[in-house]
XYZ file of C-alpha atoms in Angstrom:
392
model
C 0.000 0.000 0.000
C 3.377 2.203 0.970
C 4.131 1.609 -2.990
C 0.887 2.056 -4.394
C 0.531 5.341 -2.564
C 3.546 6.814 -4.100
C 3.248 5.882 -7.466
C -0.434 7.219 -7.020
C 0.336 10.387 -5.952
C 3.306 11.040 -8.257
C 2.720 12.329 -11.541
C 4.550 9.843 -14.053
C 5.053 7.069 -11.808
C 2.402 4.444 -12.577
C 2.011 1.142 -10.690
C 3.552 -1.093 -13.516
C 6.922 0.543 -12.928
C 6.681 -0.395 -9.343
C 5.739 -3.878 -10.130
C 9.064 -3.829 -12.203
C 10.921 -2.549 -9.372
C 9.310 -5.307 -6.958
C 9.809 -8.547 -9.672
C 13.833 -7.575 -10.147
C 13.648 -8.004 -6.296
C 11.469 -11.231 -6.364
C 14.795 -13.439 -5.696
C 15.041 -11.865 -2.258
C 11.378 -11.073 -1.539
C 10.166 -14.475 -2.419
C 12.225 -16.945 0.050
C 10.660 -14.747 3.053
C 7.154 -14.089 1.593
C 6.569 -16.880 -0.712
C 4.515 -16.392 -3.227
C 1.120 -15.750 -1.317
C 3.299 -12.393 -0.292
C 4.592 -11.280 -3.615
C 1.178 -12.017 -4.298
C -0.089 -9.422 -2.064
C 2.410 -6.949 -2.538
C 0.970 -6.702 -6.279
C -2.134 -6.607 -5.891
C -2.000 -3.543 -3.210
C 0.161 -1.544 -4.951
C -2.257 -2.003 -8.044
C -5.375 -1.452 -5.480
C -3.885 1.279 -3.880
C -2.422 3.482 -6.932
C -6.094 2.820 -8.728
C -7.873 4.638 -5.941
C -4.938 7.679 -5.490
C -4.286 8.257 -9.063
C -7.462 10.504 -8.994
C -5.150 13.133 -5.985
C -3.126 14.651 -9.049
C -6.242 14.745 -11.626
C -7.631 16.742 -9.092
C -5.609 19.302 -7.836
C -2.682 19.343 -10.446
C -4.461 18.876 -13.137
C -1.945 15.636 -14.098
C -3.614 12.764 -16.396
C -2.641 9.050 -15.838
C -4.041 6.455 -18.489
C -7.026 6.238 -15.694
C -7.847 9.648 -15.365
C -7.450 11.258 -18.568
C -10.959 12.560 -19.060
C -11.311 12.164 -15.205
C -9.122 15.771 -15.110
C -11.520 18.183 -16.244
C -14.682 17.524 -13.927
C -12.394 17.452 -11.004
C -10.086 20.361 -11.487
C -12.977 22.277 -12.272
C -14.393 21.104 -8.358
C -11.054 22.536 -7.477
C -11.818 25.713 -9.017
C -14.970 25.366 -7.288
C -13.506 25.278 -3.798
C -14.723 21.814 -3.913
C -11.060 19.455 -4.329
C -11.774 17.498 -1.603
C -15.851 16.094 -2.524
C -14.319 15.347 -5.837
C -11.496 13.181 -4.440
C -14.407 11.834 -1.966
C -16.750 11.216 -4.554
C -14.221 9.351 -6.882
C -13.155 7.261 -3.812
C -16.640 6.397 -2.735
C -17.297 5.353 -7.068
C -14.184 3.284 -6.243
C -15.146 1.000 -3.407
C -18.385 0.702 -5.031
C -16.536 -0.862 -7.886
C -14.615 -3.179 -6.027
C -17.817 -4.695 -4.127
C -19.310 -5.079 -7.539
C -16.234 -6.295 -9.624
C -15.767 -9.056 -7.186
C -18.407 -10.792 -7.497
C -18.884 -10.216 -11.222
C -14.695 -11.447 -11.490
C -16.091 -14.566 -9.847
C -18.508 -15.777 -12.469
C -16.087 -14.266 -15.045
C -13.620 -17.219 -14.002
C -16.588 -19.088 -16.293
C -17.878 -17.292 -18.967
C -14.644 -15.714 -20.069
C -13.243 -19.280 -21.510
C -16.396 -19.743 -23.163
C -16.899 -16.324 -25.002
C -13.558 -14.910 -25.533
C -13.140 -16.121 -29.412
C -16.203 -14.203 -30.341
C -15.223 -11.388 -28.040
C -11.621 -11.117 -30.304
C -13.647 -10.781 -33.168
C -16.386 -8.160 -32.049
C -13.529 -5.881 -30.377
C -13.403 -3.588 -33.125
C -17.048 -3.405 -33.946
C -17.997 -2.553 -30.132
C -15.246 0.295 -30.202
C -16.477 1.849 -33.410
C -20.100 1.616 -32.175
C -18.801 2.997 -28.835
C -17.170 6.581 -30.289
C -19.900 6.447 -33.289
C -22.623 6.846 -30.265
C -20.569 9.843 -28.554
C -19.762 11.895 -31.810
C -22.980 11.829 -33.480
C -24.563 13.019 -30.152
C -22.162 16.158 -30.174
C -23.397 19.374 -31.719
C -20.338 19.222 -33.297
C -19.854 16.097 -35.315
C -17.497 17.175 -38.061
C -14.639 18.891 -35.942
C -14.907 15.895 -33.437
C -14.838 13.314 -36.180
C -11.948 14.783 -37.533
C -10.066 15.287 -34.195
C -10.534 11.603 -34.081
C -8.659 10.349 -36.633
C -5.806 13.043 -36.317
C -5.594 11.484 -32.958
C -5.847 7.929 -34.146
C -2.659 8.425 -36.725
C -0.873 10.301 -33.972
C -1.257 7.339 -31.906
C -0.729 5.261 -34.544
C 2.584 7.361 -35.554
C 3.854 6.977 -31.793
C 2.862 3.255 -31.132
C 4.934 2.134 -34.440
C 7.831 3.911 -33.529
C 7.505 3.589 -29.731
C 10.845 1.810 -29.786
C 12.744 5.042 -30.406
C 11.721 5.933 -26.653
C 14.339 5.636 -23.754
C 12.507 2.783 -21.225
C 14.332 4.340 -18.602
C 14.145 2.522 -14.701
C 11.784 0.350 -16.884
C 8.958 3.203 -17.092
C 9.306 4.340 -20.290
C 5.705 4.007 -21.922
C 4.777 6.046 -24.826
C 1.201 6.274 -23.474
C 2.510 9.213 -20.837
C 3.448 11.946 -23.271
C 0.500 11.089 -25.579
C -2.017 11.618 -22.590
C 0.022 14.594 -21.162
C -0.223 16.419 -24.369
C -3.637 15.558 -25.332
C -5.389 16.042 -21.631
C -2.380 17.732 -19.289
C -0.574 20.181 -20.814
C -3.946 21.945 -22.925
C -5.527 22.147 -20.078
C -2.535 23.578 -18.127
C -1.393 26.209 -20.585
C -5.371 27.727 -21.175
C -5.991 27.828 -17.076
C -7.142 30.940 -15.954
C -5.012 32.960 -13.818
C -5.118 33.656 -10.122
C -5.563 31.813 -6.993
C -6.789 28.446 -6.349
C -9.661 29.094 -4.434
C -10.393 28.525 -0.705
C -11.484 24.733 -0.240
C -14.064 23.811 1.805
C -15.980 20.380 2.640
C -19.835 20.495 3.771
C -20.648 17.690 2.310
C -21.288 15.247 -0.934
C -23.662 17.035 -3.351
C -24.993 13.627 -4.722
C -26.723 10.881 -3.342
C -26.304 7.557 -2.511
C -29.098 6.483 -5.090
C -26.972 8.751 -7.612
C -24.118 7.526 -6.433
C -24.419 3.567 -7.159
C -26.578 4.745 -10.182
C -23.445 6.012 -11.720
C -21.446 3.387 -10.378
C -23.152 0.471 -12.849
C -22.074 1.842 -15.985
C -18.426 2.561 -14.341
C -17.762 -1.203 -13.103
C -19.613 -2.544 -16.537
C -17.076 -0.156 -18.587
C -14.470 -1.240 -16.441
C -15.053 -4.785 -16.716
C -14.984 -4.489 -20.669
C -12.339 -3.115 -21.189
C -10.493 -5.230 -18.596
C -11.883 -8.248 -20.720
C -11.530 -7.496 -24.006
C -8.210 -7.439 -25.882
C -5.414 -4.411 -26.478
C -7.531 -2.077 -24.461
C -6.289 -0.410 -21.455
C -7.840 2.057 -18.565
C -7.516 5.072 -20.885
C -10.197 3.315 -23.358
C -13.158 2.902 -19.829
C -12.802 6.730 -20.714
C -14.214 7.298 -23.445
C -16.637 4.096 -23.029
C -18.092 6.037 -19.953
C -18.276 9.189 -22.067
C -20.922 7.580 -23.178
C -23.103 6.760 -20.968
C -22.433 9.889 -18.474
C -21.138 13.126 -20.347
C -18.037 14.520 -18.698
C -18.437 18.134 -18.937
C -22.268 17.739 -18.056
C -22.426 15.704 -14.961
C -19.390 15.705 -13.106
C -19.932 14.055 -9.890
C -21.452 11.214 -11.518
C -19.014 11.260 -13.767
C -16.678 10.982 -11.654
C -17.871 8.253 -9.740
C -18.372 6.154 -12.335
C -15.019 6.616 -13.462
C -13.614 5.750 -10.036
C -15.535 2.509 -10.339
C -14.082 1.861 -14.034
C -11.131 1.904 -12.622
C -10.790 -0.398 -9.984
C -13.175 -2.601 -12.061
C -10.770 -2.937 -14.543
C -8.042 -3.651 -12.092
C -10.326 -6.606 -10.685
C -11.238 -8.288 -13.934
C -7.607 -8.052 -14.816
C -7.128 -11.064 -12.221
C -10.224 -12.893 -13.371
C -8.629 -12.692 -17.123
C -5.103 -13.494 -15.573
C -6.300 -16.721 -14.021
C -9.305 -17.795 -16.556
C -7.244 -17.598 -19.595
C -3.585 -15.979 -18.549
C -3.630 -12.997 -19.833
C -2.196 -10.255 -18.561
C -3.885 -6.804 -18.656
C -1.094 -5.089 -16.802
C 2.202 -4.949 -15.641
C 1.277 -6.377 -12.097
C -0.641 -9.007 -14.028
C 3.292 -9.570 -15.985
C 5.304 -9.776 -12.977
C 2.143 -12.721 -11.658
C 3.651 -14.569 -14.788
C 7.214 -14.869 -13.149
C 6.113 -17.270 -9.663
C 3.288 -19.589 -8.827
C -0.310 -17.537 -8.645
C -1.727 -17.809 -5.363
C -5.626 -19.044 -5.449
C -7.698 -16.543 -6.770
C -9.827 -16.517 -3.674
C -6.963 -15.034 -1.665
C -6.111 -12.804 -4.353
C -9.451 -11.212 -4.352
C -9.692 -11.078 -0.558
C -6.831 -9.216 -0.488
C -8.201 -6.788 -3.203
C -10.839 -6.231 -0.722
C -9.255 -5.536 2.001
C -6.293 -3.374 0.429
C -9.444 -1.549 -1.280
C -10.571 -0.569 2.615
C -7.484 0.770 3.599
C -6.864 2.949 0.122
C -10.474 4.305 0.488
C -8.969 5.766 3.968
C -5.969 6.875 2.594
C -7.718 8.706 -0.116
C -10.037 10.281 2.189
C -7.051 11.063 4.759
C -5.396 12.918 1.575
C -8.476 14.408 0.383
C -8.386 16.466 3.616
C -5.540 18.161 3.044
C -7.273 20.286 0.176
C -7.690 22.864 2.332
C -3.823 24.005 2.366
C -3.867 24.819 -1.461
C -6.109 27.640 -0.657
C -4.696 31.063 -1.779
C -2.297 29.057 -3.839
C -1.061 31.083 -6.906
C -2.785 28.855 -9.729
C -0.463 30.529 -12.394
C 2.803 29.580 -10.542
C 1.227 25.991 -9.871
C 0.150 25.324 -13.455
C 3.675 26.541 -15.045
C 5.891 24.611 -12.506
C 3.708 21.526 -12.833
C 3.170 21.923 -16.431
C 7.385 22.376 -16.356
C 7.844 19.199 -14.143
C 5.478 16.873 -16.886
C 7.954 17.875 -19.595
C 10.943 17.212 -17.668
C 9.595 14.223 -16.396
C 8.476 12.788 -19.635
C 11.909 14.111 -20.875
C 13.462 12.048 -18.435
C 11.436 8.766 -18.727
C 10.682 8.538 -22.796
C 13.579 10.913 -24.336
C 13.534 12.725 -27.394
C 10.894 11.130 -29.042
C 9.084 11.143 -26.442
C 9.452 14.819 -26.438
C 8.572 15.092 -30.192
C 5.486 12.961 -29.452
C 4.479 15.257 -26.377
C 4.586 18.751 -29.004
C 1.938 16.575 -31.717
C -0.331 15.634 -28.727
C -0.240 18.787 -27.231
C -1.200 20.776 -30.912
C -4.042 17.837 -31.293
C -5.067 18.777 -27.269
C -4.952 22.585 -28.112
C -7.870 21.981 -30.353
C -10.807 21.434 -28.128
C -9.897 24.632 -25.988
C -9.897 26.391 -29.315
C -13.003 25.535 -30.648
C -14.724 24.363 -27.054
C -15.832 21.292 -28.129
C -15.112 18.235 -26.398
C -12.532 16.189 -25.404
C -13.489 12.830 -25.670
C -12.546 12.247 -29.310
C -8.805 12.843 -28.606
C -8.457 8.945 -26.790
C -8.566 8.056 -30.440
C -5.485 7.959 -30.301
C -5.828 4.519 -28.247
C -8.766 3.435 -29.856
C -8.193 3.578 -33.346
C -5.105 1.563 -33.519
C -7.025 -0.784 -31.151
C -9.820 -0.676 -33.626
C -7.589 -1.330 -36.929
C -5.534 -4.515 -35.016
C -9.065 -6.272 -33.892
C -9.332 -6.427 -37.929
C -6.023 -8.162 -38.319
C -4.268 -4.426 -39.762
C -1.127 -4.497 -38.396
C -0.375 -0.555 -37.740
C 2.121 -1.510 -34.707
């Protein structure tokens, strides 16, 4: 939980670089803990980072593959004086998740074997129906088409080439300059001036009802597109886009991200055990030692998923001491750091892929239409290798 904390609360540090870091030490780790402790290890770093990765979506405005879209409705709570309900709200939409996904990951031990041919074969189909559904409902069809494909070949562009990239400490992943640029930096560089405003917590303004209302089409998108194939979190984006508009209704879109999330994360183990693939790079470093029963796996999901929903809260209520913060200072140096870090971690071409994504991300403050079109640039080569085109 130490490790999923830190890579959850620092920007560029995701939990599959700490699972690297843990397997290189597996030859030590393993003679003490066995692998029922490596085990656990895993999964609550994976637990853990899934509920804290919203911290930095909130108040620094920082997109991870899992919050890309997640950054707007709850930096605009920030703006709001409201931080801390957003980080509550996403937390709550989170442990929601888990108690559904668990169950759900359960039966999926059963169906998964039996459907996952015909699931192969529909991937592309679903994803096309998916963005179809959320650009013809736009009043602006024709910009957001387009923005889709120019995203698409961008991501296209950087997933072919991804092997220029530095992989340095074993982080380098092309996805973090590709989300920076198309959801971070835009958002960053177009942030209106002044001081964060004074945060203050009286309370959720959504109900329970509301609440596990939103939650169902979170933990369904999050169990999709921890099922089907070549999809990551990024993609339980834009597949909630459509069922809960971002820039509409932003607690409840929020919480049913939060439960996308850690949905995902729990169906990753079901797929991992039912049919051994791995969704992640927690579920990777499982593929180096014996898997523990998936019983105990999920009970420790559970109760990692108790503790994180405390920790998140616990960190939630330190909102208040960004109040009177200069937002202008905060946005440059953070805005500085993401460069420097995805400098550091991809290199040049990461760099060069970082300047594209940020003139695609530009484009939606410009003409104030939305964002959701821009996680083409996942979907599309997703799309194109469910139909056997080999862009990567």
């Amino acid at each position: 939980m130490v490790c999923g904390t830190i890579s959850g609360l620092t920007p560029g540090i995701h939990a599959n670089m700490i699972a690297a870091f843990l397997l290189g030490f597996s030859p030590i780790i393993l003679p003490y803990l066995g692998p029922e402790g490596m085990a656990a290890i895993l999964i609550a770093t994976l637990i853990t980072h899934s509920f804290l990765e919203i911290i930095p979506a909130t108040f620094l405005g920082v997109p991870d593959d899992g919050t890309a879209l997640s950054v707007l409705p709850a930096h605009s709570l920030t703006m709001d004086g409201k931080g801390e309900e957003a980080v509550r709200i996403s937390a709550l939409g989170s442990l929601w998740g888990v108690i559904f996904a668990i169950p759900l990951a359960l039966g999926a031990l059963w169906f998964i074997p039996l459907l996952q041919t015909p699931i192969d074969i529909l991937t592309g189909s679903l994803l096309i129906l998916i963005m179809g559904i959320v650009i013809v409902r736009s009043e602006s069809t024709g910009w957001l088409c387009a923005l889709f494909l120019v995203s698409g070949l961008l991501g296209m562009f950087a997933f072919r080439f991804d092997y220029l990239s530095w992989n340095t400490l074993g982080a380098g992943n092309i996805l973090m300059p590709l989300l920076t640029g198309l959801f971070g930096l835009p958002f960053l560089l177009t942030a209106s001036e002044g001081r964060i405003p004074r945060q203050h917590y009286s309370g959720m303004e959504i109900s329970t009802h509301t609440i596990i209302r939103s939650t169902l089409p979170g933990t369904f998108a999050g169990l999709v597109v921890g099922w089907l194939p070549g999809l990551s979190t990024a993609s339980a984006n834009t597949l909630v886009s459509g069922f809960i508009p971002y820039d509409e209704g932003r607690r409840n879109y929020l919480t049913a991200m939060g439960a996308s999330t850690l949905a995902n994360a729990i169906i990753g183990i079901a797929v991992f055990i039912a049919i051994g693939r791995m969704r992640n790079g927690v579920m990777t470093a499982f593929s180096g030692f014996d898997t523990p029963p998936v019983l105990f796996l999920l009970t420790i999901a559970a109760i990692v998923a108790l503790g994180a929903y405390g920790i998140t809260l616990g960190c939630a209520g330190l909102a208040q001491s960004l109040s009177g913060l200069n937002s202008s200072h905060l946005n440059t140096g953070v805005a500085v750091s993401l460069i420097i870090i995805c400098g550091i971690l991809t290199g040049p071409f990461g760099l060069i892929i970082l300047i594209l994504a940020t003139a695609i991300g530009m484009i939606p403050e410009l003409l104030v239409i939305s964002r959701v079109p821009c996680m083409g640039v996942v979907t599309i080569p997703v799309i194109l290798y469910s139909f056997g085109i080999r862009v990567i």
